[in-house]
XYZ file of N, CA and C in Angstrom:
246
model
N 42.948 90.237 45.008
C 41.830 89.384 45.379
C 42.399 87.996 45.695
N 41.979 87.439 46.830
C 42.524 86.120 47.185
C 41.855 85.000 46.388
N 42.434 83.805 46.482
C 41.972 82.668 45.668
C 40.530 82.277 45.959
N 40.131 82.328 47.221
C 38.760 81.947 47.584
C 37.770 82.931 46.979
N 38.061 84.197 47.120
C 37.171 85.216 46.564
C 37.106 85.119 45.046
N 38.237 84.869 44.399
C 38.257 84.692 42.941
C 37.385 83.510 42.528
N 37.485 82.418 43.284
C 36.684 81.232 42.967
C 35.200 81.536 43.083
N 34.815 82.282 44.106
C 33.403 82.621 44.293
C 32.906 83.554 43.195
N 33.715 84.539 42.851
C 33.323 85.491 41.807
C 33.198 84.792 40.461
N 34.100 83.853 40.174
C 34.117 83.184 38.871
C 33.212 81.957 38.792
N 32.619 81.572 39.901
C 31.754 80.385 39.909
C 30.506 80.648 39.061
N 30.053 79.627 38.329
C 28.837 79.815 37.528
C 27.612 79.928 38.438
N 26.630 80.685 37.980
C 25.381 80.777 38.722
C 24.683 79.433 38.643
N 24.015 79.059 39.713
C 23.362 77.752 39.753
C 22.182 77.820 40.703
N 21.116 77.158 40.338
C 19.941 77.041 41.198
C 19.748 75.569 41.509
N 19.490 75.270 42.750
C 19.230 73.900 43.166
C 18.125 73.318 42.275
N 18.332 72.106 41.725
C 17.349 71.522 40.801
C 15.946 71.382 41.398
N 15.850 71.102 42.669
C 14.531 70.970 43.299
C 13.815 72.320 43.329
N 14.559 73.381 43.614
C 13.970 74.724 43.638
C 13.572 75.138 42.226
N 14.447 74.876 41.258
C 14.149 75.246 39.868
C 12.882 74.548 39.379
N 12.758 73.258 39.663
C 11.559 72.528 39.219
C 10.325 73.005 39.982
N 10.480 73.294 41.262
C 9.335 73.789 42.041
C 8.806 75.096 41.464
N 9.708 75.989 41.075
C 9.292 77.265 40.479
C 8.585 77.012 39.145
N 9.164 76.123 38.349
C 8.562 75.800 37.055
C 7.161 75.206 37.225
N 7.013 74.293 38.175
C 5.703 73.669 38.399
C 4.711 74.635 39.025
N 5.211 75.552 39.839
C 4.316 76.556 40.415
C 3.764 77.468 39.311
N 4.629 77.818 38.366
C 4.167 78.635 37.227
C 3.143 77.869 36.400
N 3.409 76.584 36.197
C 2.469 75.756 35.431
C 1.132 75.666 36.161
N 1.190 75.510 37.471
C -0.050 75.429 38.256
C -0.832 76.742 38.174
N -0.113 77.852 38.288
C -0.760 79.166 38.201
C -1.426 79.358 36.840
N -0.774 78.842 35.797
C -1.315 78.967 34.437
C -2.386 77.919 34.145
N -2.607 76.998 35.094
C -3.594 75.949 34.877
C -3.111 74.840 33.968
N -1.807 74.707 33.822
C -1.221 73.704 32.928
C -0.989 72.395 33.685
N -2.076 71.663 33.886
C -1.979 70.403 34.626
C -1.200 69.338 33.859
N -1.197 69.442 32.540
C -0.471 68.473 31.717
C 1.031 68.549 32.004
N 1.559 69.754 32.177
C 2.994 69.905 32.469
C 3.335 69.293 33.825
N 2.455 69.481 34.775
C 2.682 68.911 36.109
C 2.623 67.389 36.046
N 1.613 66.862 35.378
C 1.485 65.406 35.240
C 2.697 64.818 34.516
N 3.165 65.499 33.475
C 4.329 65.035 32.723
C 5.571 65.000 33.609
N 5.757 66.012 34.426
C 6.922 66.061 35.321
C 6.878 64.908 36.322
N 5.699 64.585 36.789
C 5.550 63.483 37.751
C 5.784 62.144 37.053
N 5.128 61.936 35.904
C 5.246 60.656 35.196
C 6.649 60.395 34.668
N 7.339 61.448 34.265
C 8.667 61.268 33.674
C 9.753 61.005 34.718
N 9.417 61.198 35.963
C 10.419 61.016 37.016
C 11.215 62.276 37.288
N 10.876 63.382 36.623
C 11.614 64.634 36.806
C 11.526 65.138 38.238
N 10.371 64.950 38.858
C 10.202 65.405 40.242
C 11.128 64.620 41.164
N 11.109 63.305 41.036
C 11.956 62.471 41.893
C 13.439 62.773 41.665
N 13.842 62.922 40.406
C 15.250 63.227 40.100
C 15.654 64.576 40.687
N 14.782 65.565 40.567
C 15.090 66.901 41.095
C 15.195 66.875 42.615
N 14.323 66.121 43.251
C 14.374 66.021 44.719
C 15.666 65.352 45.165
N 16.052 64.276 44.496
C 17.291 63.563 44.857
C 18.503 64.475 44.641
N 18.566 65.130 43.480
C 19.694 66.025 43.188
C 19.702 67.213 44.142
N 18.528 67.758 44.420
C 18.428 68.897 45.333
C 18.862 68.541 46.740
N 18.471 67.361 47.192
C 18.878 66.925 48.530
C 20.392 66.717 48.590
N 20.958 66.146 47.540
C 22.408 65.938 47.473
C 23.136 67.280 47.555
N 22.660 68.256 46.784
C 23.281 69.575 46.817
C 23.100 70.244 48.173
N 21.934 70.086 48.751
C 21.686 70.661 50.080
C 22.640 70.085 51.116
N 22.857 68.779 51.051
C 23.789 68.136 51.984
C 25.219 68.633 51.762
N 25.581 68.877 50.507
C 26.918 69.399 50.200
C 27.089 70.804 50.779
N 26.050 71.614 50.707
C 26.109 72.967 51.261
C 26.249 72.903 52.777
N 25.481 72.040 53.408
C 25.577 71.882 54.863
C 26.993 71.456 55.249
N 27.565 70.524 54.490
C 28.932 70.085 54.760
C 29.938 71.202 54.585
N 29.769 72.010 53.537
C 30.687 73.132 53.291
C 30.585 74.164 54.411
N 29.362 74.456 54.853
C 29.190 75.410 55.944
C 29.797 74.880 57.239
N 29.662 73.594 57.485
C 30.259 72.994 58.678
C 31.782 73.093 58.604
N 32.349 72.870 57.419
C 33.799 72.977 57.250
C 34.257 74.415 57.491
N 33.481 75.383 57.033
C 33.819 76.788 57.290
C 33.806 77.078 58.793
N 32.853 76.496 59.482
C 32.770 76.694 60.932
C 33.942 76.093 61.681
N 34.548 75.053 61.118
C 35.697 74.399 61.761
C 37.026 75.020 61.355
N 37.013 75.876 60.341
C 38.250 76.470 59.838
C 38.827 77.446 60.855
N 40.129 77.487 60.901
C 40.808 78.411 61.806
C 40.642 79.842 61.295
N 40.423 80.781 62.186
C 40.292 82.177 61.748
C 41.642 82.725 61.285
N 41.581 83.588 60.296
C 42.786 84.226 59.767
C 42.509 85.727 59.697
N 43.430 86.521 60.199
C 43.269 87.969 60.171
C 43.247 88.464 58.731
N 42.379 89.417 58.459
C 42.300 90.003 57.124
C 43.503 90.890 56.866
N 43.923 90.926 55.622
C 45.031 91.787 55.236
C 44.550 93.152 54.740
N 43.233 93.280 54.562
C 42.658 94.531 54.070
C 41.463 94.921 54.919
N 41.136 96.190 54.874
C 39.961 96.695 55.589
C 38.802 96.714 54.608
N 37.684 96.065 54.948
C 36.531 96.067 54.040
C 36.021 97.489 53.797
N 35.518 97.737 52.620
C 34.966 99.049 52.268
C 33.803 99.332 53.210
N 33.763 100.544 53.729
C 32.674 100.935 54.614
C 33.059 100.906 56.080
N 34.258 100.414 56.413
C 34.694 100.381 57.802
C 35.743 101.421 58.051
């Protein structure tokens, strides 16, 4: 297994903070828990999650752009199924 693949396999699972908070608030809304939503807004959690989420989104866009600029390299193995 090459170094890039090892890094991807060993990377910790992570959810963008904005998405995680959106899911949490959607569940609260579905349950009718307006207090949880109000608390998230008043505490600044929404703003912090949006800022962190946007930062991560920009990092992903940058990484994808870097992949697009990378020189192609022939594979040393045949993928399973081919």
